[in-house]
mmCIF file of N, CA and C in Angstrom:
data_model
loop_
_atom_site.group_PDB
_atom_site.id
_atom_site.type_symbol
_atom_site.label_atom_id
_atom_site.label_comp_id
_atom_site.label_asym_id
_atom_site.label_seq_id
_atom_site.Cartn_x
_atom_site.Cartn_y
_atom_site.Cartn_z
ATOM 1 N N MET Y 1 -7.307 -11.643 -17.637
ATOM 2 C CA MET Y 1 -8.065 -12.651 -18.192
ATOM 3 C C MET Y 1 -9.585 -12.430 -17.930
ATOM 4 N N THR Y 2 -10.373 -12.718 -18.910
ATOM 5 C CA THR Y 2 -11.760 -12.428 -18.917
ATOM 6 C C THR Y 2 -12.482 -13.500 -18.342
ATOM 7 N N ASP Y 3 -13.906 -13.314 -18.188
ATOM 8 C CA ASP Y 3 -14.526 -14.682 -17.614
ATOM 9 C C ASP Y 3 -14.705 -15.484 -18.698
ATOM 10 N N GLN Y 4 -14.894 -15.000 -19.825
ATOM 11 C CA GLN Y 4 -14.694 -15.707 -20.951
ATOM 12 C C GLN Y 4 -14.010 -16.842 -21.037
ATOM 13 N N ASP Y 5 -12.297 -16.575 -20.874
ATOM 14 C CA ASP Y 5 -11.280 -17.233 -21.046
ATOM 15 C C ASP Y 5 -11.392 -18.174 -19.610
ATOM 16 N N ARG Y 6 -11.921 -17.951 -18.646
ATOM 17 C CA ARG Y 6 -11.981 -18.717 -17.477
ATOM 18 C C ARG Y 6 -13.052 -19.850 -17.793
ATOM 19 N N THR Y 7 -14.145 -19.539 -18.090
ATOM 20 C CA THR Y 7 -15.047 -20.532 -18.671
ATOM 21 C C THR Y 7 -14.932 -21.083 -19.897
ATOM 22 N N GLY Y 8 -13.992 -20.695 -20.702
ATOM 23 C CA GLY Y 8 -13.538 -21.637 -22.106
ATOM 24 C C GLY Y 8 -14.586 -21.173 -23.243
ATOM 25 N N GLY Y 9 -15.175 -19.977 -23.074
ATOM 26 C CA GLY Y 9 -16.356 -19.549 -24.030
ATOM 27 C C GLY Y 9 -17.593 -20.511 -24.093
ATOM 28 N N PRO Y 10 -18.402 -19.958 -24.968
ATOM 29 C CA PRO Y 10 -19.944 -20.857 -24.946
ATOM 30 C C PRO Y 10 -19.707 -22.076 -25.324
ATOM 31 N N GLY Y 11 -20.381 -23.219 -24.525
ATOM 32 C CA GLY Y 11 -20.438 -24.679 -24.919
ATOM 33 C C GLY Y 11 -19.037 -25.493 -24.749
ATOM 34 N N ARG Y 12 -18.008 -24.647 -23.727
ATOM 35 C CA ARG Y 12 -16.879 -25.088 -23.516
ATOM 36 C C ARG Y 12 -16.719 -25.365 -21.893
ATOM 37 N N PRO Y 13 -16.202 -26.480 -21.394
ATOM 38 C CA PRO Y 13 -16.091 -26.710 -19.963
ATOM 39 C C PRO Y 13 -15.194 -25.420 -19.225
ATOM 40 N N ARG Y 14 -15.499 -25.245 -17.844
ATOM 41 C CA ARG Y 14 -14.925 -24.342 -17.234
ATOM 42 C C ARG Y 14 -13.618 -25.370 -16.457
ATOM 43 N N ARG Y 15 -12.684 -24.102 -16.989
ATOM 44 C CA ARG Y 15 -11.294 -24.334 -16.389
ATOM 45 C C ARG Y 15 -11.484 -24.169 -15.182
ATOM 46 N N PRO Y 16 -10.597 -25.035 -14.066
ATOM 47 C CA PRO Y 16 -10.749 -24.905 -12.741
ATOM 48 C C PRO Y 16 -9.736 -23.618 -12.266
ATOM 49 N N ARG Y 17 -10.315 -23.207 -11.273
ATOM 50 C CA ARG Y 17 -9.568 -22.086 -10.735
ATOM 51 C C ARG Y 17 -8.230 -22.246 -10.378
ATOM 52 N N ARG Y 18 -7.230 -21.520 -10.917
ATOM 53 C CA ARG Y 18 -5.746 -22.115 -10.584
ATOM 54 C C ARG Y 18 -5.405 -21.277 -9.053
ATOM 55 N N ARG Y 19 -4.931 -22.526 -8.053
ATOM 56 C CA ARG Y 19 -4.597 -21.980 -7.086
ATOM 57 C C ARG Y 19 -3.026 -21.823 -6.931
ATOM 58 N N GLY Y 20 -2.511 -21.024 -5.980
ATOM 59 C CA GLY Y 20 -1.204 -20.713 -5.483
ATOM 60 C C GLY Y 20 -0.682 -21.323 -4.768
ATOM 61 N N GLN Y 21 0.401 -21.463 -5.074
ATOM 62 C CA GLN Y 21 1.596 -22.435 -4.227
ATOM 63 C C GLN Y 21 1.150 -22.385 -2.448
ATOM 64 N N GLY Y 22 1.207 -21.468 -2.124
ATOM 65 C CA GLY Y 22 1.003 -21.237 -0.474
ATOM 66 C C GLY Y 22 -0.455 -21.932 -0.442
ATOM 67 N N GLU Y 23 -1.293 -21.611 -0.985
ATOM 68 C CA GLU Y 23 -2.718 -22.088 -0.800
ATOM 69 C C GLU Y 23 -2.594 -23.711 -1.155
ATOM 70 N N LEU Y 24 -2.180 -24.403 -2.083
ATOM 71 C CA LEU Y 24 -1.915 -26.008 -1.975
ATOM 72 C C LEU Y 24 -1.071 -26.240 -0.815
ATOM 73 N N GLU Y 25 -0.443 -25.354 -0.462
ATOM 74 C CA GLU Y 25 0.461 -26.070 0.789
ATOM 75 C C GLU Y 25 -0.250 -26.091 2.020
ATOM 76 N N ALA Y 26 -1.093 -25.188 2.061
ATOM 77 C CA ALA Y 26 -1.820 -25.036 3.522
ATOM 78 C C ALA Y 26 -2.870 -26.284 3.303
ATOM 79 N N GLN Y 27 -3.496 -26.786 1.994
ATOM 80 C CA GLN Y 27 -4.171 -27.773 2.126
ATOM 81 C C GLN Y 27 -3.493 -29.011 2.331
ATOM 82 N N VAL Y 28 -2.135 -29.076 1.940
ATOM 83 C CA VAL Y 28 -1.630 -30.388 2.134
ATOM 84 C C VAL Y 28 -1.534 -30.647 3.501
ATOM 85 N N LEU Y 29 -0.935 -29.465 4.217
ATOM 86 C CA LEU Y 29 -0.736 -29.257 5.616
ATOM 87 C C LEU Y 29 -1.846 -29.273 6.251
ATOM 88 N N ARG Y 30 -3.103 -28.972 6.377
ATOM 89 C CA ARG Y 30 -4.369 -29.393 6.621
ATOM 90 C C ARG Y 30 -4.786 -31.218 6.685
ATOM 91 N N ALA Y 31 -4.610 -31.632 5.522
ATOM 92 C CA ALA Y 31 -4.795 -33.056 5.475
ATOM 93 C C ALA Y 31 -3.373 -33.775 5.930
ATOM 94 N N LEU Y 32 -2.518 -33.334 6.100
ATOM 95 C CA LEU Y 32 -1.508 -33.914 7.008
ATOM 96 C C LEU Y 32 -1.956 -33.785 8.557
ATOM 97 N N ARG Y 33 -2.492 -32.626 8.979
ATOM 98 C CA ARG Y 33 -2.790 -32.807 10.355
ATOM 99 C C ARG Y 33 -3.951 -33.762 10.876
ATOM 100 N N GLY Y 34 -4.821 -33.807 9.906
ATOM 101 C CA GLY Y 34 -5.977 -34.322 10.139
ATOM 102 C C GLY Y 34 -5.708 -36.271 10.243
ATOM 103 N N ALA Y 35 -4.400 -36.596 9.404
ATOM 104 C CA ALA Y 35 -3.974 -38.039 9.298
ATOM 105 C C ALA Y 35 -3.948 -38.998 10.779
ATOM 106 N N PRO Y 36 -4.130 -40.156 10.575
ATOM 107 C CA PRO Y 36 -3.893 -40.665 11.657
ATOM 108 C C PRO Y 36 -2.927 -41.146 12.002
ATOM 109 N N GLY Y 37 -1.705 -40.691 11.231
ATOM 110 C CA GLY Y 37 -0.222 -40.831 11.544
ATOM 111 C C GLY Y 37 0.148 -40.460 10.665
ATOM 112 N N PRO Y 38 1.679 -40.751 10.026
ATOM 113 C CA PRO Y 38 2.487 -40.803 8.697
ATOM 114 C C PRO Y 38 1.846 -41.448 7.905
ATOM 115 N N VAL Y 39 1.378 -40.919 6.457
ATOM 116 C CA VAL Y 39 0.672 -41.431 5.653
ATOM 117 C C VAL Y 39 1.592 -41.163 4.222
ATOM 118 N N THR Y 40 1.083 -41.621 2.774
ATOM 119 C CA THR Y 40 1.151 -41.947 1.564
ATOM 120 C C THR Y 40 1.004 -40.607 1.129
ATOM 121 N N ALA Y 41 1.594 -40.066 -0.093
ATOM 122 C CA ALA Y 41 1.502 -39.102 -0.936
ATOM 123 C C ALA Y 41 0.041 -39.233 -1.522
ATOM 124 N N ALA Y 42 -0.318 -40.705 -2.087
ATOM 125 C CA ALA Y 42 -1.298 -40.604 -2.440
ATOM 126 C C ALA Y 42 -2.859 -40.737 -1.679
ATOM 127 N N TRP Y 43 -2.319 -40.786 0.006
ATOM 128 C CA TRP Y 43 -3.267 -40.868 0.826
ATOM 129 C C TRP Y 43 -3.843 -39.317 0.944
ATOM 130 N N VAL Y 44 -2.880 -38.257 0.611
ATOM 131 C CA VAL Y 44 -2.794 -36.636 0.928
ATOM 132 C C VAL Y 44 -3.793 -36.414 -0.524
ATOM 133 N N ARG Y 45 -3.427 -36.726 -1.808
ATOM 134 C CA ARG Y 45 -3.879 -36.747 -2.897
ATOM 135 C C ARG Y 45 -5.399 -36.895 -2.722
ATOM 136 N N GLU Y 46 -5.740 -38.050 -2.223
ATOM 137 C CA GLU Y 46 -7.317 -38.542 -2.299
ATOM 138 C C GLU Y 46 -8.209 -37.272 -1.272
ATOM 139 N N ARG Y 47 -7.430 -36.878 -0.407
ATOM 140 C CA ARG Y 47 -8.219 -35.678 0.442
ATOM 141 C C ARG Y 47 -8.279 -34.305 -0.386
ATOM 142 N N LEU Y 48 -7.424 -34.301 -0.911
ATOM 143 C CA LEU Y 48 -7.378 -33.076 -1.567
ATOM 144 C C LEU Y 48 -8.372 -32.727 -2.763
ATOM 145 N N ALA Y 49 -9.231 -31.523 -2.701
ATOM 146 C CA ALA Y 49 -10.088 -31.222 -3.639
ATOM 147 C C ALA Y 49 -9.546 -31.035 -4.999
ATOM 148 N N GLY Y 50 -10.401 -31.137 -6.137
ATOM 149 C CA GLY Y 50 -9.722 -30.548 -7.497
ATOM 150 C C GLY Y 50 -8.857 -31.481 -8.403
ATOM 151 N N GLY Y 51 -8.792 -32.994 -7.718
ATOM 152 C CA GLY Y 51 -7.977 -34.037 -8.542
ATOM 153 C C GLY Y 51 -6.529 -33.996 -8.912
ATOM 154 N N LEU Y 52 -6.121 -33.239 -8.258
ATOM 155 C CA LEU Y 52 -4.670 -33.027 -8.200
ATOM 156 C C LEU Y 52 -3.824 -33.818 -8.574
ATOM 157 N N ALA Y 53 -2.987 -33.882 -9.801
ATOM 158 C CA ALA Y 53 -1.832 -35.001 -10.405
ATOM 159 C C ALA Y 53 -0.835 -35.369 -9.092
ATOM 160 N N TYR Y 54 -0.497 -36.757 -8.588
ATOM 161 C CA TYR Y 54 0.318 -37.368 -7.982
ATOM 162 C C TYR Y 54 1.631 -36.522 -7.951
ATOM 163 N N THR Y 55 2.107 -36.167 -9.361
ATOM 164 C CA THR Y 55 3.294 -35.591 -9.136
ATOM 165 C C THR Y 55 3.252 -34.071 -8.573
ATOM 166 N N THR Y 56 2.089 -33.631 -8.571
ATOM 167 C CA THR Y 56 1.950 -32.248 -7.758
ATOM 168 C C THR Y 56 1.914 -32.300 -6.465
ATOM 169 N N VAL Y 57 1.265 -33.106 -5.757
ATOM 170 C CA VAL Y 57 1.145 -33.762 -4.360
ATOM 171 C C VAL Y 57 2.386 -33.743 -4.156
ATOM 172 N N MET Y 58 3.284 -34.760 -4.913
ATOM 173 C CA MET Y 58 4.846 -34.956 -4.847
ATOM 174 C C MET Y 58 5.366 -33.467 -4.353
ATOM 175 N N THR Y 59 5.445 -32.484 -5.327
ATOM 176 C CA THR Y 59 6.350 -31.438 -5.649
ATOM 177 C C THR Y 59 5.890 -30.785 -4.298
ATOM 178 N N ILE Y 60 4.723 -30.675 -3.863
ATOM 179 C CA ILE Y 60 4.424 -29.897 -2.675
ATOM 180 C C ILE Y 60 4.793 -30.359 -1.590
ATOM 181 N N LEU Y 61 4.682 -31.781 -1.424
ATOM 182 C CA LEU Y 61 5.446 -32.163 0.069
ATOM 183 C C LEU Y 61 6.736 -32.049 -0.275
ATOM 184 N N SER Y 62 7.487 -31.988 -1.349
ATOM 185 C CA SER Y 62 9.071 -32.182 -1.364
ATOM 186 C C SER Y 62 9.430 -30.278 -0.957
ATOM 187 N N ARG Y 63 8.483 -29.801 -1.567
ATOM 188 C CA ARG Y 63 8.906 -28.052 -0.903
ATOM 189 C C ARG Y 63 8.604 -27.889 0.314
ATOM 190 N N LEU Y 64 7.237 -28.518 1.122
ATOM 191 C CA LEU Y 64 7.192 -28.597 2.337
ATOM 192 C C LEU Y 64 8.355 -29.247 3.157
ATOM 193 N N TYR Y 65 8.820 -30.284 2.948
ATOM 194 C CA TYR Y 65 10.039 -31.089 3.604
ATOM 195 C C TYR Y 65 11.198 -30.017 3.450
ATOM 196 N N ALA Y 66 11.245 -29.363 2.347
ATOM 197 C CA ALA Y 66 12.902 -28.147 1.951
ATOM 198 C C ALA Y 66 12.652 -27.256 3.447
ATOM 199 N N LYS Y 67 11.204 -27.080 3.478
ATOM 200 C CA LYS Y 67 10.783 -25.914 4.137
ATOM 201 C C LYS Y 67 10.899 -26.279 5.997
ATOM 202 N N GLN Y 68 10.964 -27.412 5.901
ATOM 203 C CA GLN Y 68 11.066 -28.252 7.288
ATOM 204 C C GLN Y 68 9.393 -28.023 7.912
ATOM 205 N N ALA Y 69 8.609 -27.995 7.165
ATOM 206 C CA ALA Y 69 7.173 -28.251 7.309
ATOM 207 C C ALA Y 69 6.322 -29.376 7.537
ATOM 208 N N VAL Y 70 6.959 -30.274 6.847
ATOM 209 C CA VAL Y 70 6.704 -31.949 6.903
ATOM 210 C C VAL Y 70 7.823 -32.667 7.229
ATOM 211 N N THR Y 71 7.519 -33.776 7.931
ATOM 212 C CA THR Y 71 8.731 -34.763 7.760
ATOM 213 C C THR Y 71 8.444 -35.867 7.229
ATOM 214 N N ARG Y 72 9.356 -36.774 7.020
ATOM 215 C CA ARG Y 72 9.334 -37.890 6.132
ATOM 216 C C ARG Y 72 10.265 -39.094 6.284
ATOM 217 N N GLU Y 73 9.460 -40.187 6.320
ATOM 218 C CA GLU Y 73 10.468 -41.414 6.629
ATOM 219 C C GLU Y 73 10.282 -42.520 5.722
ATOM 220 N N ARG Y 74 11.149 -43.122 5.260
ATOM 221 C CA ARG Y 74 11.187 -44.310 4.538
ATOM 222 C C ARG Y 74 9.995 -45.387 4.522
ATOM 223 N N ALA Y 75 9.528 -45.631 3.535
ATOM 224 C CA ALA Y 75 8.550 -46.864 3.622
ATOM 225 C C ALA Y 75 8.462 -47.545 2.381
ATOM 226 N N GLY Y 76 9.229 -48.817 2.795
ATOM 227 C CA GLY Y 76 9.682 -49.460 1.250
ATOM 228 C C GLY Y 76 10.538 -48.593 0.342
ATOM 229 N N ARG Y 77 10.112 -48.462 -0.885
ATOM 230 C CA ARG Y 77 10.475 -47.549 -1.815
ATOM 231 C C ARG Y 77 10.049 -46.285 -2.159
ATOM 232 N N SER Y 78 9.349 -46.254 -0.752
ATOM 233 C CA SER Y 78 8.282 -44.276 -1.004
ATOM 234 C C SER Y 78 8.845 -44.061 0.310
ATOM 235 N N PHE Y 79 7.957 -42.877 0.739
ATOM 236 C CA PHE Y 79 8.141 -42.191 2.012
ATOM 237 C C PHE Y 79 6.568 -42.091 2.419
ATOM 238 N N VAL Y 80 6.489 -42.047 3.756
ATOM 239 C CA VAL Y 80 5.415 -41.595 4.498
ATOM 240 C C VAL Y 80 5.864 -40.202 5.034
ATOM 241 N N TRP Y 81 4.650 -39.437 5.053
ATOM 242 C CA TRP Y 81 4.897 -37.708 5.653
ATOM 243 C C TRP Y 81 3.971 -37.555 6.652
ATOM 244 N N ARG Y 82 4.462 -36.768 7.473
ATOM 245 C CA ARG Y 82 3.652 -36.040 8.400
ATOM 246 C C ARG Y 82 3.649 -34.764 8.779
ATOM 247 N N ALA Y 83 2.912 -33.616 9.174
ATOM 248 C CA ALA Y 83 2.982 -32.393 9.242
ATOM 249 C C ALA Y 83 3.750 -32.227 10.626
ATOM 250 N N ALA Y 84 4.886 -31.113 10.633
ATOM 251 C CA ALA Y 84 5.628 -30.806 11.585
ATOM 252 C C ALA Y 84 5.360 -29.059 11.902
ATOM 253 N N ALA Y 85 4.437 -28.808 10.821
ATOM 254 C CA ALA Y 85 4.162 -27.310 11.634
ATOM 255 C C ALA Y 85 3.005 -27.115 11.006
ATOM 256 N N ASP Y 86 2.305 -26.517 11.780
ATOM 257 C CA ASP Y 86 0.910 -25.983 11.239
ATOM 258 C C ASP Y 86 0.791 -24.495 10.213
ATOM 259 N N GLU Y 87 -0.135 -24.075 9.513
ATOM 260 C CA GLU Y 87 -0.398 -22.955 9.053
ATOM 261 C C GLU Y 87 0.594 -21.538 9.601
ATOM 262 N N ALA Y 88 0.176 -21.674 10.674
ATOM 263 C CA ALA Y 88 1.023 -20.383 11.101
ATOM 264 C C ALA Y 88 2.411 -20.828 11.417
ATOM 265 N N GLY Y 89 2.932 -22.204 11.571
ATOM 266 C CA GLY Y 89 4.400 -22.283 11.600
ATOM 267 C C GLY Y 89 4.808 -22.285 10.011
ATOM 268 N N LEU Y 90 4.234 -22.481 9.260
ATOM 269 C CA LEU Y 90 4.618 -22.501 7.773
ATOM 270 C C LEU Y 90 4.506 -20.688 7.364
ATOM 271 N N ALA Y 91 3.828 -20.154 7.836
ATOM 272 C CA ALA Y 91 3.950 -18.437 7.875
ATOM 273 C C ALA Y 91 4.964 -17.962 8.340
ATOM 274 N N ALA Y 92 5.629 -18.281 9.684
ATOM 275 C CA ALA Y 92 6.588 -18.448 10.224
ATOM 276 C C ALA Y 92 7.823 -18.542 9.563
ATOM 277 N N LEU Y 93 8.113 -19.878 8.929
ATOM 278 C CA LEU Y 93 9.288 -20.105 8.244
ATOM 279 C C LEU Y 93 9.437 -19.457 7.197
ATOM 280 N N ARG Y 94 8.169 -18.981 6.257
ATOM 281 C CA ARG Y 94 8.467 -17.976 5.196
ATOM 282 C C ARG Y 94 8.928 -16.892 5.661
ATOM 283 N N MET Y 95 8.484 -16.113 6.898
ATOM 284 C CA MET Y 95 8.887 -14.954 7.106
ATOM 285 C C MET Y 95 10.276 -14.930 7.516
ATOM 286 N N ARG Y 96 10.881 -15.959 8.239
ATOM 287 C CA ARG Y 96 12.162 -15.963 8.756
ATOM 288 C C ARG Y 96 13.118 -16.215 7.234
ATOM 289 N N ARG Y 97 12.374 -17.013 6.255
ATOM 290 C CA ARG Y 97 13.204 -16.913 5.162
ATOM 291 C C ARG Y 97 13.454 -15.715 4.358
ATOM 292 N N VAL Y 98 12.247 -15.112 4.662
ATOM 293 C CA VAL Y 98 12.525 -13.578 3.668
ATOM 294 C C VAL Y 98 13.491 -13.164 4.626
ATOM 295 N N LEU Y 99 13.725 -12.966 5.991
ATOM 296 C CA LEU Y 99 14.276 -11.986 6.850
ATOM 297 C C LEU Y 99 15.803 -12.449 6.701
ATOM 298 N N ASP Y 100 16.034 -13.627 6.338
ATOM 299 C CA ASP Y 100 17.059 -14.325 6.131
ATOM 300 C C ASP Y 100 18.240 -14.187 4.913
ATOM 301 N N GLY Y 101 17.132 -13.561 4.092
ATOM 302 C CA GLY Y 101 17.393 -13.105 2.528
ATOM 303 C C GLY Y 101 18.234 -11.777 2.551
ATOM 304 N N GLN Y 102 18.065 -11.131 3.528
ATOM 305 C CA GLN Y 102 18.245 -9.625 3.598
ATOM 306 C C GLN Y 102 19.433 -9.197 4.343
ATOM 307 N N ASP Y 103 20.190 -8.264 3.726
ATOM 308 C CA ASP Y 103 21.580 -7.582 4.313
ATOM 309 C C ASP Y 103 21.305 -7.144 5.738
ATOM 310 N N ASP Y 104 19.920 -5.951 5.737
ATOM 311 C CA ASP Y 104 19.812 -5.189 6.907
ATOM 312 C C ASP Y 104 18.708 -5.997 7.401
ATOM 313 N N ARG Y 105 19.017 -6.814 8.767
ATOM 314 C CA ARG Y 105 18.075 -7.428 9.083
ATOM 315 C C ARG Y 105 17.127 -6.531 10.244
ATOM 316 N N GLY Y 106 17.861 -5.233 10.908
ATOM 317 C CA GLY Y 106 17.023 -4.299 11.446
ATOM 318 C C GLY Y 106 16.216 -3.440 10.714
ATOM 319 N N ALA Y 107 16.706 -3.415 9.520
ATOM 320 C CA ALA Y 107 15.880 -2.152 8.640
ATOM 321 C C ALA Y 107 14.675 -3.317 8.034
ATOM 322 N N VAL Y 108 14.289 -4.082 7.935
ATOM 323 C CA VAL Y 108 13.500 -4.819 7.856
ATOM 324 C C VAL Y 108 12.467 -5.286 8.729
ATOM 325 N N LEU Y 109 13.191 -5.579 10.219
ATOM 326 C CA LEU Y 109 12.124 -5.381 10.969
ATOM 327 C C LEU Y 109 11.529 -4.166 11.582
ATOM 328 N N ALA Y 110 12.382 -3.296 11.447
ATOM 329 C CA ALA Y 110 11.747 -1.989 11.709
ATOM 330 C C ALA Y 110 10.566 -1.661 10.754
ATOM 331 N N SER Y 111 10.618 -1.632 9.682
ATOM 332 C CA SER Y 111 9.579 -1.446 8.488
ATOM 333 C C SER Y 111 8.819 -2.363 8.961
ATOM 334 N N PHE Y 112 8.465 -3.705 9.338
ATOM 335 C CA PHE Y 112 7.793 -4.630 9.605
ATOM 336 C C PHE Y 112 6.683 -3.973 10.667
ATOM 337 N N VAL Y 113 7.456 -3.474 11.683
ATOM 338 C CA VAL Y 113 6.857 -3.060 13.038
ATOM 339 C C VAL Y 113 6.095 -1.892 13.234
ATOM 340 N N THR Y 114 6.739 -0.978 12.201
ATOM 341 C CA THR Y 114 6.189 0.344 12.279
ATOM 342 C C THR Y 114 4.880 0.077 11.260
ATOM 343 N N GLY Y 115 4.800 -0.680 10.401
ATOM 344 C CA GLY Y 115 3.375 -1.196 9.414
ATOM 345 C C GLY Y 115 2.367 -1.588 10.533
ATOM 346 N N LEU Y 116 2.716 -2.217 11.201
ATOM 347 C CA LEU Y 116 1.891 -2.971 12.265
ATOM 348 C C LEU Y 116 0.353 -2.440 12.522
ATOM 349 N N SER Y 117 -0.866 -3.059 12.946
ATOM 350 C CA SER Y 117 -1.713 -1.900 13.565
ATOM 351 C C SER Y 117 -1.816 -2.200 15.152
ATOM 352 N N ASP Y 118 -2.339 -0.938 15.668
ATOM 353 C CA ASP Y 118 -2.048 -0.848 17.336
ATOM 354 C C ASP Y 118 -2.507 -2.273 17.980
ATOM 355 N N ASP Y 119 -3.384 -3.078 17.717
ATOM 356 C CA ASP Y 119 -3.895 -4.530 17.880
ATOM 357 C C ASP Y 119 -2.334 -5.360 17.634
ATOM 358 N N ASP Y 120 -2.049 -5.178 16.535
ATOM 359 C CA ASP Y 120 -0.995 -6.300 16.319
ATOM 360 C C ASP Y 120 0.397 -5.761 17.126
ATOM 361 N N GLU Y 121 0.266 -4.627 16.967
ATOM 362 C CA GLU Y 121 1.807 -4.305 17.713
ATOM 363 C C GLU Y 121 1.823 -4.563 19.561
ATOM 364 N N ARG Y 122 0.597 -4.513 19.911
ATOM 365 C CA ARG Y 122 0.293 -4.841 21.538
ATOM 366 C C ARG Y 122 0.214 -6.411 21.650
ATOM 367 N N LEU Y 123 -0.159 -7.337 20.627
ATOM 368 C CA LEU Y 123 0.217 -8.708 20.593
ATOM 369 C C LEU Y 123 1.621 -9.204 20.274
ATOM 370 N N LEU Y 124 2.362 -8.130 19.227
ATOM 371 C CA LEU Y 124 3.690 -8.802 19.124
ATOM 372 C C LEU Y 124 4.470 -8.205 20.694
ATOM 373 N N ARG Y 125 3.895 -7.455 21.104
ATOM 374 C CA ARG Y 125 5.098 -6.581 22.737
ATOM 375 C C ARG Y 125 4.453 -7.921 23.707
ATOM 376 N N GLY Y 126 3.376 -7.999 23.685
ATOM 377 C CA GLY Y 126 3.051 -9.311 24.840
ATOM 378 C C GLY Y 126 3.526 -10.361 24.468
ATOM 379 N N LEU Y 127 3.948 -10.956 23.355
ATOM 380 C CA LEU Y 127 4.387 -12.305 22.925
ATOM 381 C C LEU Y 127 5.994 -11.943 22.985
ATOM 382 N N LEU Y 128 6.561 -10.847 22.626
ATOM 383 C CA LEU Y 128 7.848 -10.916 23.092
ATOM 384 C C LEU Y 128 8.302 -10.779 24.628
ATOM 385 N N ASN Y 129 7.285 -10.038 25.412
ATOM 386 C CA ASN Y 129 7.368 -9.926 27.089
ATOM 387 C C ASN Y 129 7.393 -11.303 27.635
ATOM 388 N N ALA Y 130 6.436 -12.325 26.821
ATOM 389 C CA ALA Y 130 6.709 -13.526 27.803
ATOM 390 C C ALA Y 130 7.651 -14.286 27.179
ATOM 391 N N ALA Y 131 8.060 -14.241 25.914
ATOM 392 C CA ALA Y 131 9.310 -14.947 25.563
ATOM 393 C C ALA Y 131 10.441 -14.733 26.270
ATOM 394 N N ALA Y 132 10.581 -13.382 26.891
ATOM 395 C CA ALA Y 132 11.587 -12.813 27.671
ATOM 396 C C ALA Y 132 11.703 -13.269 29.273
ATOM 397 N N GLU Y 133 10.340 -13.256 29.506
ATOM 398 C CA GLU Y 133 10.407 -13.879 31.251
ATOM 399 C C GLU Y 133 11.121 -15.258 31.280
ATOM 400 N N PRO Y 134 11.906 -15.301 32.186
ATOM 401 C CA PRO Y 134 12.455 -16.552 32.734
ATOM 402 C C PRO Y 134 11.532 -17.512 33.068
ATOM 403 N N LEU Y 135 11.907 -18.709 32.664
ATOM 404 C CA LEU Y 135 11.252 -20.113 33.217
ATOM 405 C C LEU Y 135 11.436 -20.342 34.651
ATOM 406 N N GLU Y 136 10.384 -20.521 35.211
ATOM 407 C CA GLU Y 136 10.997 -20.904 36.870
ATOM 408 C C GLU Y 136 11.370 -22.282 36.984
ATOM 409 N N GLU Y 137 12.117 -22.561 38.062
ATOM 410 C CA GLU Y 137 13.062 -23.660 38.063
ATOM 411 C C GLU Y 137 11.631 -24.531 38.690
ATOM 412 N N PRO Y 138 11.987 -26.242 38.615
ATOM 413 C CA PRO Y 138 10.895 -27.033 39.287
ATOM 414 C C PRO Y 138 11.160 -26.809 40.796
ATOM 415 N N GLY Y 139 9.673 -26.563 41.491
ATOM 416 C CA GLY Y 139 9.793 -26.004 42.796
ATOM 417 C C GLY Y 139 9.717 -25.307 43.356
ATOM 418 N N GLU Y 140 9.982 -24.087 42.436
ATOM 419 C CA GLU Y 140 9.735 -22.755 42.814
ATOM 420 C C GLU Y 140 8.630 -22.551 42.672
ATOM 421 N N GLY Y 141 8.242 -20.951 43.194
ATOM 422 C CA GLY Y 141 6.765 -20.760 43.075
ATOM 423 C C GLY Y 141 5.979 -20.533 43.783
#
């Protein structure tokens, strides 16, 4: 796509930049995390830039619900929504979904780990060590 295609050519209005699904999901999650409580899709739509269609917001919310990144509860004939995961949680859900779709989990994880930078590897080792430490019983320590 050329610059002229994006601008529509001389004298024609510029088309908005097309956002990826992950970017829209992150924006919706950000709006939900800033909400005072469970909110409607219309509330979310009002807080997103770019004038998205209501149906687009509903599609994004439904996809996030299927990924367990948001929760919903009935409010009359529609739903109110709440974030169940932040952007890091959503990325982790995506990573788990990719891993779950592979036959050789060990090979996928080994390939992932060998591609990490030294800093990321140290961070991952620290997180794994912290997760492996037994929790102290109340009254101990």
